[in-house]
PDB file of C-alpha atoms in Angstrom:
ATOM      1  CA  UNK A   1      12.210  -0.644 -12.048  1.00  0.00           C
ATOM      2  CA  UNK A   2      14.889   1.665 -12.913  1.00  0.00           C
ATOM      3  CA  UNK A   3      15.236   5.241 -11.829  1.00  0.00           C
ATOM      4  CA  UNK A   4      17.807   8.068 -13.764  1.00  0.00           C
ATOM      5  CA  UNK A   5      16.815  12.218 -13.452  1.00  0.00           C
ATOM      6  CA  UNK A   6      12.835  13.390 -13.015  1.00  0.00           C
ATOM      7  CA  UNK A   7      11.940   9.614 -14.644  1.00  0.00           C
ATOM      8  CA  UNK A   8      10.917   6.144 -13.105  1.00  0.00           C
ATOM      9  CA  UNK A   9      11.045   3.068 -15.107  1.00  0.00           C
ATOM     10  CA  UNK A  10       8.314   0.760 -13.916  1.00  0.00           C
ATOM     11  CA  UNK A  11       8.014  -3.271 -14.861  1.00  0.00           C
ATOM     12  CA  UNK A  12       4.314  -4.288 -14.059  1.00  0.00           C
ATOM     13  CA  UNK A  13       2.565  -7.094 -15.589  1.00  0.00           C
ATOM     14  CA  UNK A  14       5.533  -7.717 -17.919  1.00  0.00           C
ATOM     15  CA  UNK A  15       4.526  -4.156 -19.472  1.00  0.00           C
ATOM     16  CA  UNK A  16       7.137  -1.704 -18.782  1.00  0.00           C
ATOM     17  CA  UNK A  17       6.271   2.046 -19.105  1.00  0.00           C
ATOM     18  CA  UNK A  18       8.711   5.026 -18.656  1.00  0.00           C
ATOM     19  CA  UNK A  19       7.205   7.940 -16.545  1.00  0.00           C
ATOM     20  CA  UNK A  20       8.676  11.427 -15.630  1.00  0.00           C
ATOM     21  CA  UNK A  21       8.122  12.262 -11.977  1.00  0.00           C
ATOM     22  CA  UNK A  22       6.233  13.859 -11.373  1.00  0.00           C
ATOM     23  CA  UNK A  23       3.465  11.862 -13.217  1.00  0.00           C
ATOM     24  CA  UNK A  24      -0.111  10.890 -14.054  1.00  0.00           C
ATOM     25  CA  UNK A  25      -1.473   8.460 -10.985  1.00  0.00           C
ATOM     26  CA  UNK A  26      -3.632   6.502 -14.114  1.00  0.00           C
ATOM     27  CA  UNK A  27      -1.668   6.183 -16.969  1.00  0.00           C
ATOM     28  CA  UNK A  28      -3.413   5.877 -20.061  1.00  0.00           C
ATOM     29  CA  UNK A  29      -3.665   3.204 -22.620  1.00  0.00           C
ATOM     30  CA  UNK A  30      -2.766   0.743 -19.470  1.00  0.00           C
ATOM     31  CA  UNK A  31      -4.703  -1.450 -17.942  1.00  0.00           C
ATOM     32  CA  UNK A  32      -6.547  -0.632 -14.403  1.00  0.00           C
ATOM     33  CA  UNK A  33      -4.136  -3.224 -12.929  1.00  0.00           C
ATOM     34  CA  UNK A  34      -0.989  -1.744 -14.237  1.00  0.00           C
ATOM     35  CA  UNK A  35      -2.557   1.293 -12.637  1.00  0.00           C
ATOM     36  CA  UNK A  36      -2.936  -0.351  -9.522  1.00  0.00           C
ATOM     37  CA  UNK A  37       0.500  -1.355  -9.386  1.00  0.00           C
ATOM     38  CA  UNK A  38       1.669   2.221  -9.642  1.00  0.00           C
ATOM     39  CA  UNK A  39      -0.415   3.287  -6.484  1.00  0.00           C
ATOM     40  CA  UNK A  40       0.276   0.358  -4.195  1.00  0.00           C
ATOM     41  CA  UNK A  41       4.166   1.821  -4.102  1.00  0.00           C
ATOM     42  CA  UNK A  42       5.444  -1.802  -3.928  1.00  0.00           C
ATOM     43  CA  UNK A  43       8.061  -0.727  -6.412  1.00  0.00           C
ATOM     44  CA  UNK A  44       8.880   2.031  -3.875  1.00  0.00           C
ATOM     45  CA  UNK A  45       9.541  -0.126  -1.394  1.00  0.00           C
ATOM     46  CA  UNK A  46      11.949  -2.376  -3.702  1.00  0.00           C
ATOM     47  CA  UNK A  47      13.422   1.552  -4.365  1.00  0.00           C
ATOM     48  CA  UNK A  48      13.918   1.744  -0.715  1.00  0.00           C
ATOM     49  CA  UNK A  49      15.678  -1.872  -0.390  1.00  0.00           C
ATOM     50  CA  UNK A  50      17.784  -1.314  -3.344  1.00  0.00           C
ATOM     51  CA  UNK A  51      18.829   2.016  -1.844  1.00  0.00           C
ATOM     52  CA  UNK A  52      19.746   0.446   1.715  1.00  0.00           C
ATOM     53  CA  UNK A  53      21.875  -2.637   0.027  1.00  0.00           C
ATOM     54  CA  UNK A  54      23.461  -0.012  -2.249  1.00  0.00           C
ATOM     55  CA  UNK A  55      24.114   2.868   0.450  1.00  0.00           C
ATOM     56  CA  UNK A  56      22.670   5.385  -1.767  1.00  0.00           C
ATOM     57  CA  UNK A  57      20.433   7.407   0.164  1.00  0.00           C
ATOM     58  CA  UNK A  58      20.035  11.240  -1.000  1.00  0.00           C
ATOM     59  CA  UNK A  59      19.016  10.684  -4.860  1.00  0.00           C
ATOM     60  CA  UNK A  60      16.279   8.036  -4.009  1.00  0.00           C
ATOM     61  CA  UNK A  61      15.026  10.111  -0.786  1.00  0.00           C
ATOM     62  CA  UNK A  62      14.291  13.303  -2.918  1.00  0.00           C
ATOM     63  CA  UNK A  63      12.950  11.495  -5.351  1.00  0.00           C
ATOM     64  CA  UNK A  64      10.263   9.749  -2.647  1.00  0.00           C
ATOM     65  CA  UNK A  65       9.429  12.922  -1.061  1.00  0.00           C
ATOM     66  CA  UNK A  66       8.200  14.481  -4.334  1.00  0.00           C
ATOM     67  CA  UNK A  67       6.565  11.157  -5.850  1.00  0.00           C
ATOM     68  CA  UNK A  68       4.714  11.130  -2.236  1.00  0.00           C
ATOM     69  CA  UNK A  69       3.536  14.784  -2.157  1.00  0.00           C
ATOM     70  CA  UNK A  70       2.550  14.699  -5.592  1.00  0.00           C
ATOM     71  CA  UNK A  71       0.421  10.935  -5.072  1.00  0.00           C
ATOM     72  CA  UNK A  72      -1.071  13.631  -2.033  1.00  0.00           C
ATOM     73  CA  UNK A  73      -1.338  16.421  -4.637  1.00  0.00           C
ATOM     74  CA  UNK A  74      -3.218  14.694  -7.155  1.00  0.00           C
ATOM     75  CA  UNK A  75      -5.276  12.089  -5.715  1.00  0.00           C
ATOM     76  CA  UNK A  76      -8.202  13.707  -3.763  1.00  0.00           C
ATOM     77  CA  UNK A  77      -9.521  12.029  -0.988  1.00  0.00           C
ATOM     78  CA  UNK A  78     -12.517   9.376  -2.149  1.00  0.00           C
ATOM     79  CA  UNK A  79     -12.076   9.373  -6.118  1.00  0.00           C
ATOM     80  CA  UNK A  80     -10.059   7.240  -7.970  1.00  0.00           C
ATOM     81  CA  UNK A  81      -8.401   4.134  -7.668  1.00  0.00           C
ATOM     82  CA  UNK A  82      -5.636   5.118  -5.694  1.00  0.00           C
ATOM     83  CA  UNK A  83      -8.623   5.558  -2.993  1.00  0.00           C
ATOM     84  CA  UNK A  84     -10.025   1.931  -3.763  1.00  0.00           C
ATOM     85  CA  UNK A  85      -9.414  -0.160  -0.388  1.00  0.00           C
ATOM     86  CA  UNK A  86      -7.139  -2.439  -1.853  1.00  0.00           C
ATOM     87  CA  UNK A  87      -4.808  -0.140  -3.242  1.00  0.00           C
ATOM     88  CA  UNK A  88      -5.182   1.490   0.223  1.00  0.00           C
ATOM     89  CA  UNK A  89      -3.991  -1.415   1.896  1.00  0.00           C
ATOM     90  CA  UNK A  90      -0.790  -1.772  -0.151  1.00  0.00           C
ATOM     91  CA  UNK A  91       0.186   1.683  -0.196  1.00  0.00           C
ATOM     92  CA  UNK A  92      -0.766   2.615   3.608  1.00  0.00           C
ATOM     93  CA  UNK A  93       1.574  -0.038   4.495  1.00  0.00           C
ATOM     94  CA  UNK A  94       4.564   0.548   2.182  1.00  0.00           C
ATOM     95  CA  UNK A  95       4.116   4.115   3.109  1.00  0.00           C
ATOM     96  CA  UNK A  96       4.908   2.819   7.327  1.00  0.00           C
ATOM     97  CA  UNK A  97       8.027   1.364   5.941  1.00  0.00           C
ATOM     98  CA  UNK A  98       8.971   4.227   4.092  1.00  0.00           C
ATOM     99  CA  UNK A  99       8.220   6.680   6.648  1.00  0.00           C
ATOM    100  CA  UNK A 100       9.881   4.346   9.506  1.00  0.00           C
ATOM    101  CA  UNK A 101      13.137   3.524   7.044  1.00  0.00           C
ATOM    102  CA  UNK A 102      13.050   7.640   6.172  1.00  0.00           C
ATOM    103  CA  UNK A 103      11.986   9.663   9.445  1.00  0.00           C
ATOM    104  CA  UNK A 104      12.691  12.927   7.396  1.00  0.00           C
ATOM    105  CA  UNK A 105      10.381  12.615   4.727  1.00  0.00           C
ATOM    106  CA  UNK A 106       7.899  12.647   7.287  1.00  0.00           C
ATOM    107  CA  UNK A 107       6.006  15.687   7.752  1.00  0.00           C
ATOM    108  CA  UNK A 108       2.572  17.034   9.110  1.00  0.00           C
ATOM    109  CA  UNK A 109       1.075  16.625   5.270  1.00  0.00           C
ATOM    110  CA  UNK A 110       2.181  13.341   4.825  1.00  0.00           C
ATOM    111  CA  UNK A 111       0.919  12.220   8.337  1.00  0.00           C
ATOM    112  CA  UNK A 112      -2.295  13.191   7.659  1.00  0.00           C
ATOM    113  CA  UNK A 113      -3.022  11.693   4.547  1.00  0.00           C
ATOM    114  CA  UNK A 114      -1.703   8.561   5.508  1.00  0.00           C
ATOM    115  CA  UNK A 115      -4.281   8.511   8.663  1.00  0.00           C
ATOM    116  CA  UNK A 116      -6.595   9.849   6.264  1.00  0.00           C
ATOM    117  CA  UNK A 117      -6.154   7.028   4.381  1.00  0.00           C
ATOM    118  CA  UNK A 118      -6.668   4.614   7.248  1.00  0.00           C
ATOM    119  CA  UNK A 119      -9.965   5.905   7.944  1.00  0.00           C
ATOM    120  CA  UNK A 120     -10.770   5.369   4.629  1.00  0.00           C
ATOM    121  CA  UNK A 121     -10.031   2.148   4.370  1.00  0.00           C
ATOM    122  CA  UNK A 122     -11.681   1.596   8.079  1.00  0.00           C
ATOM    123  CA  UNK A 123     -15.104   2.633   6.972  1.00  0.00           C
ATOM    124  CA  UNK A 124     -14.531   0.785   3.280  1.00  0.00           C
ATOM    125  CA  UNK A 125     -13.411  -2.776   4.130  1.00  0.00           C
ATOM    126  CA  UNK A 126     -14.338  -4.946   0.865  1.00  0.00           C
ATOM    127  CA  UNK A 127     -16.982  -7.316   2.770  1.00  0.00           C
ATOM    128  CA  UNK A 128     -17.958  -7.796  -0.154  1.00  0.00           C
ATOM    129  CA  UNK A 129     -14.917  -9.460  -1.839  1.00  0.00           C
ATOM    130  CA  UNK A 130     -13.829 -10.983   1.638  1.00  0.00           C
ATOM    131  CA  UNK A 131     -11.453 -13.295   1.196  1.00  0.00           C
ATOM    132  CA  UNK A 132      -7.721 -12.277   0.801  1.00  0.00           C
ATOM    133  CA  UNK A 133      -9.016  -8.221   0.138  1.00  0.00           C
ATOM    134  CA  UNK A 134     -10.866  -8.342   3.290  1.00  0.00           C
ATOM    135  CA  UNK A 135      -7.185 -10.373   5.235  1.00  0.00           C
ATOM    136  CA  UNK A 136      -5.417  -7.349   3.640  1.00  0.00           C
ATOM    137  CA  UNK A 137      -7.593  -4.327   4.542  1.00  0.00           C
ATOM    138  CA  UNK A 138      -7.990  -5.905   7.782  1.00  0.00           C
ATOM    139  CA  UNK A 139      -3.312  -6.565   8.602  1.00  0.00           C
ATOM    140  CA  UNK A 140      -3.249  -2.758   7.128  1.00  0.00           C
ATOM    141  CA  UNK A 141      -5.911  -1.422   9.566  1.00  0.00           C
ATOM    142  CA  UNK A 142      -4.019  -3.343  12.443  1.00  0.00           C
ATOM    143  CA  UNK A 143      -0.385  -2.102  11.581  1.00  0.00           C
ATOM    144  CA  UNK A 144      -1.580   1.253  10.583  1.00  0.00           C
ATOM    145  CA  UNK A 145      -3.505   2.006  13.531  1.00  0.00           C
ATOM    146  CA  UNK A 146      -0.258   1.111  15.689  1.00  0.00           C
ATOM    147  CA  UNK A 147       1.323   3.894  13.781  1.00  0.00           C
ATOM    148  CA  UNK A 148      -1.422   6.418  15.755  1.00  0.00           C
ATOM    149  CA  UNK A 149      -2.151   7.109  19.997  1.00  0.00           C
ATOM    150  CA  UNK A 150      -5.631   7.832  20.647  1.00  0.00           C
ATOM    151  CA  UNK A 151      -9.101   6.055  21.207  1.00  0.00           C
ATOM    152  CA  UNK A 152      -9.687   6.408  17.603  1.00  0.00           C
ATOM    153  CA  UNK A 153      -6.536   4.448  16.437  1.00  0.00           C
ATOM    154  CA  UNK A 154      -7.141   2.096  19.602  1.00  0.00           C
ATOM    155  CA  UNK A 155     -10.912   1.228  18.176  1.00  0.00           C
ATOM    156  CA  UNK A 156      -9.610   0.595  14.872  1.00  0.00           C
ATOM    157  CA  UNK A 157      -7.041  -1.739  16.170  1.00  0.00           C
ATOM    158  CA  UNK A 158      -9.041  -3.166  18.870  1.00  0.00           C
ATOM    159  CA  UNK A 159     -12.160  -3.885  15.889  1.00  0.00           C
ATOM    160  CA  UNK A 160      -9.598  -5.340  12.821  1.00  0.00           C
ATOM    161  CA  UNK A 161      -7.659  -7.499  15.052  1.00  0.00           C
ATOM    162  CA  UNK A 162     -10.989  -9.190  16.278  1.00  0.00           C
ATOM    163  CA  UNK A 163     -12.438  -9.116  12.507  1.00  0.00           C
ATOM    164  CA  UNK A 164      -9.283 -10.637  11.643  1.00  0.00           C
ATOM    165  CA  UNK A 165      -9.147 -13.710  14.340  1.00  0.00           C
ATOM    166  CA  UNK A 166     -12.528 -14.071  12.648  1.00  0.00           C
ATOM    167  CA  UNK A 167     -11.875 -14.311   9.040  1.00  0.00           C
ATOM    168  CA  UNK A 168      -8.601 -16.487   9.546  1.00  0.00           C
ATOM    169  CA  UNK A 169     -10.660 -19.296  11.557  1.00  0.00           C
ATOM    170  CA  UNK A 170     -13.023 -18.897   8.472  1.00  0.00           C
ATOM    171  CA  UNK A 171     -10.719 -18.635   5.810  1.00  0.00           C
ATOM    172  CA  UNK A 172      -8.186 -21.398   6.738  1.00  0.00           C
ATOM    173  CA  UNK A 173      -9.741 -24.801   7.189  1.00  0.00           C
ATOM    174  CA  UNK A 174      -8.697 -27.707   9.532  1.00  0.00           C
ATOM    175  CA  UNK A 175      -6.341 -29.159   7.050  1.00  0.00           C
ATOM    176  CA  UNK A 176      -4.571 -25.868   6.938  1.00  0.00           C
ATOM    177  CA  UNK A 177      -5.862 -25.543   3.226  1.00  0.00           C
ATOM    178  CA  UNK A 178      -7.590 -22.257   2.598  1.00  0.00           C
ATOM    179  CA  UNK A 179     -11.411 -22.044   1.583  1.00  0.00           C
ATOM    180  CA  UNK A 180     -10.902 -21.342  -1.711  1.00  0.00           C
ATOM    181  CA  UNK A 181      -9.332 -24.273  -2.533  1.00  0.00           C
ATOM    182  CA  UNK A 182      -6.743 -22.198  -4.905  1.00  0.00           C
ATOM    183  CA  UNK A 183      -2.834 -22.772  -4.300  1.00  0.00           C
ATOM    184  CA  UNK A 184      -2.472 -18.728  -4.705  1.00  0.00           C
ATOM    185  CA  UNK A 185      -4.655 -17.457  -2.250  1.00  0.00           C
ATOM    186  CA  UNK A 186      -3.564 -20.650   0.596  1.00  0.00           C
ATOM    187  CA  UNK A 187      -0.170 -19.192  -0.199  1.00  0.00           C
ATOM    188  CA  UNK A 188      -1.494 -15.481   0.387  1.00  0.00           C
ATOM    189  CA  UNK A 189      -3.093 -16.263   3.374  1.00  0.00           C
ATOM    190  CA  UNK A 190      -0.581 -18.301   4.643  1.00  0.00           C
ATOM    191  CA  UNK A 191       2.815 -16.135   4.106  1.00  0.00           C
ATOM    192  CA  UNK A 192       1.518 -13.599   6.510  1.00  0.00           C
ATOM    193  CA  UNK A 193       4.649 -13.611   8.132  1.00  0.00           C
ATOM    194  CA  UNK A 194       5.443 -10.969   5.594  1.00  0.00           C
ATOM    195  CA  UNK A 195       3.537  -8.259   7.795  1.00  0.00           C
TER     196      UNK A 195
END
């Protein structure tokens, strides 16, 4: 990706698109997976990493503030790809990273949205898919619940921790391989240190 005044140039799945800010969270003519990548906010995390590396804070900070506010406004709770459990799992962790890096971005609206996303994910875990989807859900719930105080966040943490332990026991075989016996899933499961 690269940024210019009020635009993002994003490349997902080898497809490049220049998007004006504020933008639609569903880019017509793009695949659903491309749109999922837009919702993940991995690109925003990369933007933050680049800002840190280049010590270029003000422009990046202002842009992310507008983009996150736009996401909250445009993505009503429970509707669309932004509320798909997998996109939630990735975005929640990225938002936490962004908020921890730029505490000046944090306000009540953003924290409320983050908590709402965590609660939605908690009640919509991807048991039906299992595998890496469920692992992503549970890791996110653990990380997300630790950002909040109170009985509900403690309950989310306790339950997700138990479920993650059970899933890892089930998915990682005695020989260290993943139970689906594919290299990609093996790598995903064993790459947990990124969290």
